[in-house]
Amino acid sequence: MNENPDLKVFISTRESSCDECGKKLGSRAWITLVGERGALCLSCADLDHLVFLQPGNAALTRRARKHSTLSAVVLKWSRARKRYERQGVLVEENGLVRAEAECLTDGEVRARRREREAERCAELDREYVARFARRIRELFPNCAPGAEDAIAEHACLRYSGRVGRSAIAKALDEKAVHLAVVAHIRHAKTSYDELLAQGWDRHEARHQVAQQVQSVLDCWRRT
Ligand SMILES: [Zn+2]
C-alpha cells in the first residue's frame, strides 16, 4: 500500500454529473474519481472546504501543503500532450494562511492574498451569511463561540452562484443547517480529514468518527 498517496482532483473535459448527489456539473467540473463509484463533486467528496492555490510559487505551495492535513493535486487532461497536467493544488485555508505568513517577505504573495480575499467577499452575500449563522445559533445554542460564522460562511460559499430566494430558504431549512454543522464538526473536531488524507474510504471514515460527531452535536444542542 502506498503511504499517503496524493488525493487527486480532476478538471473534467466533458459534461459530467456527480454519481452521489446527481448534480449536473457542466463541462469543466472539478471532480474526484472514487473506485467503481465513479465521479464525485467536491461537496460530496468533502473537499469543498479546500481552497485552490495556483502554481508559480514553489515555496508557498510546499508550505501550504505541509500545513494542511488534507490537500489534493488538481489535474487536467492535455489533449495536445496526451497526459494529465498539474494545474495547482487544493489546500486548507488555515494552511495557506500560515504558509503565506511564512512567505510574507515576498510581495507577490501579498498581492495574491488580497486578490483572494476580494474574490471571497464578492462571493458571499453578507446578509445571507448572517441569517444562516443566526439559524445555527438557534438550533445549536451551545455551539463554540464563532463556530456559527465559520459554518455559515462555508455553507454560503457552497450555495453561491445559486443564491435565489428559494435556494436561501432551502439552505436555512433545519436539515440543511444540521448537515452543515455536522460537516464542520467532522473537519474541525475529529480526525476525519487525517483519515481521508491517509486514503480511507469516505464512508468508513465517517463511520469511524460518527460517535465523536454525535457527542459534539449533543453538547452544542444543550442549553
Ligand atoms: Zn455530489
Short mmCIF file of C-alpha atoms and ligand atoms in Angstrom, two decimals:
data_model
loop_
_atom_site.label_atom_id
_atom_site.label_comp_id
_atom_site.label_asym_id
_atom_site.label_seq_id
_atom_site.Cartn_x
_atom_site.Cartn_y
_atom_site.Cartn_z
CA MET A 1 0.00 0.00 0.00
CA ASN A 2 1.13 3.45 -0.91
CA GLU A 3 1.52 5.59 2.19
CA ASN A 4 -0.45 8.84 1.98
CA PRO A 5 -0.83 8.93 -1.79
CA ASP A 6 -1.78 12.36 -3.12
CA LEU A 7 -5.52 12.89 -3.38
CA LYS A 8 -6.32 13.89 -6.92
CA VAL A 9 -8.95 16.26 -8.26
CA PHE A 10 -9.58 16.28 -11.98
CA ILE A 11 -10.93 19.14 -14.06
CA SER A 12 -13.13 17.18 -16.41
CA THR A 13 -13.06 17.90 -20.12
CA ARG A 14 -16.58 16.73 -20.89
CA GLU A 15 -20.08 17.09 -19.47
CA SER A 16 -20.28 15.27 -16.17
CA SER A 17 -22.56 14.79 -13.21
CA CYS A 18 -21.96 13.66 -9.65
CA ASP A 19 -22.64 9.97 -9.08
CA GLU A 20 -23.67 10.59 -5.49
CA CYS A 21 -25.86 13.71 -5.41
CA GLY A 22 -26.73 13.61 -9.10
CA LYS A 23 -25.93 17.28 -9.62
CA LYS A 24 -25.14 18.28 -13.21
CA LEU A 25 -21.64 19.69 -13.10
CA GLY A 26 -21.18 21.07 -16.60
CA SER A 27 -18.20 20.57 -18.84
CA ARG A 28 -15.35 21.91 -16.73
CA ALA A 29 -16.29 20.44 -13.41
CA TRP A 30 -13.87 19.67 -10.63
CA ILE A 31 -14.36 16.05 -9.67
CA THR A 32 -12.75 13.20 -7.79
CA LEU A 33 -12.77 9.64 -9.01
CA VAL A 34 -13.67 7.02 -6.42
CA GLY A 35 -13.07 3.42 -7.43
CA GLU A 36 -16.06 1.93 -9.19
CA ARG A 37 -18.40 4.53 -7.76
CA GLY A 38 -17.32 6.95 -10.47
CA ALA A 39 -17.14 10.72 -10.29
CA LEU A 40 -17.97 12.79 -7.21
CA CYS A 41 -18.40 16.54 -6.95
CA LEU A 42 -16.15 18.22 -4.39
CA SER A 43 -19.06 18.72 -1.99
CA CYS A 44 -19.83 15.02 -1.91
CA ALA A 45 -16.11 14.18 -1.68
CA ASP A 46 -15.82 16.53 1.33
CA LEU A 47 -13.09 18.52 -0.37
CA ASP A 48 -15.09 21.69 -0.92
CA HIS A 49 -13.63 23.42 2.14
CA LEU A 50 -10.23 23.44 0.47
CA VAL A 51 -9.02 26.50 -1.43
CA PHE A 52 -7.26 26.47 -4.78
CA LEU A 53 -3.65 27.55 -4.96
CA GLN A 54 -2.24 28.27 -8.38
CA PRO A 55 1.28 27.19 -9.22
CA GLY A 56 4.03 29.77 -9.60
CA ASN A 57 5.42 29.95 -6.10
CA ALA A 58 7.02 26.66 -5.17
CA ALA A 59 7.82 27.69 -1.60
CA LEU A 60 4.26 28.80 -0.94
CA THR A 61 2.85 25.57 -2.40
CA ARG A 62 5.22 23.41 -0.39
CA ARG A 63 4.47 25.23 2.85
CA ALA A 64 0.72 25.32 2.28
CA ARG A 65 0.65 21.56 1.75
CA LYS A 66 2.85 20.99 4.77
CA HIS A 67 0.43 22.96 6.95
CA SER A 68 -2.69 21.25 5.55
CA THR A 69 -3.89 17.95 6.97
CA LEU A 70 -5.79 17.39 3.76
CA SER A 71 -4.66 18.56 0.35
CA ALA A 72 -5.14 17.47 -3.24
CA VAL A 73 -3.37 17.85 -6.55
CA VAL A 74 -5.51 19.34 -9.33
CA LEU A 75 -5.00 17.73 -12.73
CA LYS A 76 -6.33 18.38 -16.19
CA TRP A 77 -6.02 16.26 -19.31
CA SER A 78 -3.98 17.91 -22.02
CA ARG A 79 -5.22 16.87 -25.43
CA ALA A 80 -2.10 18.19 -27.13
CA ARG A 81 0.33 16.36 -24.87
CA LYS A 82 -1.91 13.37 -24.19
CA ARG A 83 -1.27 13.36 -20.47
CA TYR A 84 -2.57 14.83 -17.22
CA GLU A 85 -1.02 18.13 -16.28
CA ARG A 86 -0.86 19.68 -12.86
CA GLN A 87 -2.91 22.85 -12.51
CA GLY A 88 -2.21 23.61 -8.88
CA VAL A 89 -3.22 22.26 -5.50
CA LEU A 90 -6.17 22.40 -3.14
CA VAL A 91 -5.13 23.16 0.43
CA GLU A 92 -6.74 24.12 3.71
CA GLU A 93 -7.33 27.81 4.14
CA ASN A 94 -5.56 27.83 7.52
CA GLY A 95 -2.60 26.03 5.98
CA LEU A 96 -2.47 28.60 3.21
CA VAL A 97 -2.65 31.48 5.68
CA ARG A 98 0.24 30.01 7.68
CA ALA A 99 2.26 29.44 4.52
CA GLU A 100 1.59 32.99 3.41
CA ALA A 101 2.73 34.30 6.76
CA GLU A 102 5.97 32.39 6.29
CA CYS A 103 6.38 33.86 2.82
CA LEU A 104 5.36 37.37 3.80
CA THR A 105 8.59 38.94 2.67
CA ASP A 106 7.52 38.09 -0.85
CA GLY A 107 5.44 40.98 -2.21
CA GLU A 108 3.84 38.87 -4.91
CA VAL A 109 2.28 36.63 -2.29
CA ARG A 110 0.77 39.60 -0.51
CA ALA A 111 -0.81 40.78 -3.75
CA ARG A 112 -2.26 37.34 -4.38
CA ARG A 113 -3.70 37.18 -0.90
CA ARG A 114 -5.51 40.49 -1.40
CA GLU A 115 -6.93 39.19 -4.66
CA ARG A 116 -8.17 36.05 -2.99
CA GLU A 117 -9.83 37.97 -0.18
CA ALA A 118 -11.57 40.27 -2.66
CA GLU A 119 -12.88 37.25 -4.57
CA ARG A 120 -14.14 35.67 -1.42
CA CYS A 121 -16.05 38.74 -0.29
CA ALA A 122 -17.67 39.10 -3.68
CA GLU A 123 -18.92 35.55 -3.42
CA LEU A 124 -20.54 35.91 -0.06
CA ASP A 125 -23.84 37.57 0.46
CA ARG A 126 -23.24 39.17 3.86
CA GLU A 127 -26.85 39.27 4.88
CA TYR A 128 -27.37 35.66 3.96
CA VAL A 129 -24.33 34.58 5.98
CA ALA A 130 -25.66 36.47 8.99
CA ARG A 131 -29.07 34.81 8.72
CA PHE A 132 -27.54 31.38 8.37
CA ALA A 133 -25.32 31.99 11.41
CA ARG A 134 -28.32 33.11 13.50
CA ARG A 135 -30.18 29.95 12.50
CA ILE A 136 -27.24 27.80 13.61
CA ARG A 137 -27.14 29.59 16.95
CA GLU A 138 -30.90 28.97 17.35
CA LEU A 139 -30.63 25.25 16.64
CA PHE A 140 -27.31 24.74 18.45
CA PRO A 141 -27.43 27.27 21.29
CA ASN A 142 -24.30 25.89 22.92
CA CYS A 143 -22.03 25.80 19.86
CA ALA A 144 -18.49 27.10 20.20
CA PRO A 145 -18.23 30.91 20.01
CA GLY A 146 -17.63 31.94 16.41
CA ALA A 147 -18.28 28.46 15.04
CA GLU A 148 -21.61 29.58 13.60
CA ASP A 149 -19.86 32.21 11.47
CA ALA A 150 -17.32 29.77 10.06
CA ILE A 151 -20.05 27.22 9.30
CA ALA A 152 -22.34 29.84 7.74
CA GLU A 153 -19.61 31.24 5.50
CA HIS A 154 -18.73 27.81 4.22
CA ALA A 155 -22.34 26.83 3.67
CA CYS A 156 -22.97 30.07 1.80
CA LEU A 157 -19.96 29.57 -0.44
CA ARG A 158 -21.39 26.20 -1.29
CA TYR A 159 -24.64 27.81 -2.31
CA SER A 160 -23.02 30.77 -4.07
CA GLY A 161 -23.95 31.05 -7.69
CA ARG A 162 -27.40 29.68 -6.98
CA VAL A 163 -28.47 32.04 -4.25
CA GLY A 164 -32.02 32.62 -5.41
CA ARG A 165 -34.55 33.24 -2.65
CA SER A 166 -35.71 29.64 -2.86
CA ALA A 167 -32.14 28.38 -2.51
CA ILE A 168 -31.74 30.55 0.59
CA ALA A 169 -34.93 29.21 2.12
CA LYS A 170 -33.79 25.69 1.35
CA ALA A 171 -30.40 26.35 2.92
CA LEU A 172 -31.98 27.66 6.12
CA ASP A 173 -34.06 24.53 6.43
CA GLU A 174 -33.30 22.67 9.67
CA LYS A 175 -31.95 19.65 7.84
CA ALA A 176 -29.59 21.71 5.69
CA VAL A 177 -28.31 23.56 8.75
CA HIS A 178 -27.80 20.25 10.54
CA LEU A 179 -25.77 18.88 7.59
CA ALA A 180 -23.59 21.99 7.50
CA VAL A 181 -22.93 21.72 11.24
CA VAL A 182 -22.09 18.01 11.00
CA ALA A 183 -19.66 18.67 8.14
CA HIS A 184 -17.96 21.38 10.17
CA ILE A 185 -17.64 19.18 13.26
CA ARG A 186 -16.15 16.37 11.19
CA HIS A 187 -13.48 18.63 9.73
CA ALA A 188 -12.78 20.71 12.82
CA LYS A 189 -13.27 18.37 15.78
CA THR A 190 -12.37 14.89 14.62
CA SER A 191 -9.56 13.10 12.78
CA TYR A 192 -11.79 12.78 9.69
CA ASP A 193 -9.52 14.85 7.40
CA GLU A 194 -6.48 12.91 8.55
CA LEU A 195 -8.25 9.65 7.73
CA LEU A 196 -9.15 10.95 4.25
CA ALA A 197 -5.56 12.10 3.76
CA GLN A 198 -4.42 8.58 4.63
CA GLY A 199 -6.63 7.23 1.85
CA TRP A 200 -9.52 5.94 3.98
CA ASP A 201 -12.80 5.36 2.21
CA ARG A 202 -15.08 8.32 2.97
CA HIS A 203 -17.91 6.16 4.31
CA GLU A 204 -15.60 4.17 6.58
CA ALA A 205 -14.00 7.39 7.80
CA ARG A 206 -17.44 8.85 8.58
CA HIS A 207 -18.38 5.72 10.46
CA GLN A 208 -15.11 5.91 12.41
CA VAL A 209 -15.78 9.46 13.66
CA ALA A 210 -19.59 9.22 13.95
CA GLN A 211 -19.63 8.89 17.72
CA GLN A 212 -17.30 11.84 18.22
CA VAL A 213 -19.51 13.94 15.93
CA GLN A 214 -22.62 12.89 17.85
CA SER A 215 -21.18 13.84 21.20
CA VAL A 216 -20.25 17.33 19.95
CA LEU A 217 -23.76 17.69 18.47
CA ASP A 218 -25.34 16.68 21.78
CA CYS A 219 -23.19 19.15 23.65
CA TRP A 220 -23.96 22.00 21.20
CA ARG A 221 -27.74 21.36 21.37
CA ARG A 222 -27.81 21.52 25.14
CA THR A 223 -28.91 24.81 26.57
ZN ZN B 1 -22.21 15.45 -5.43
#
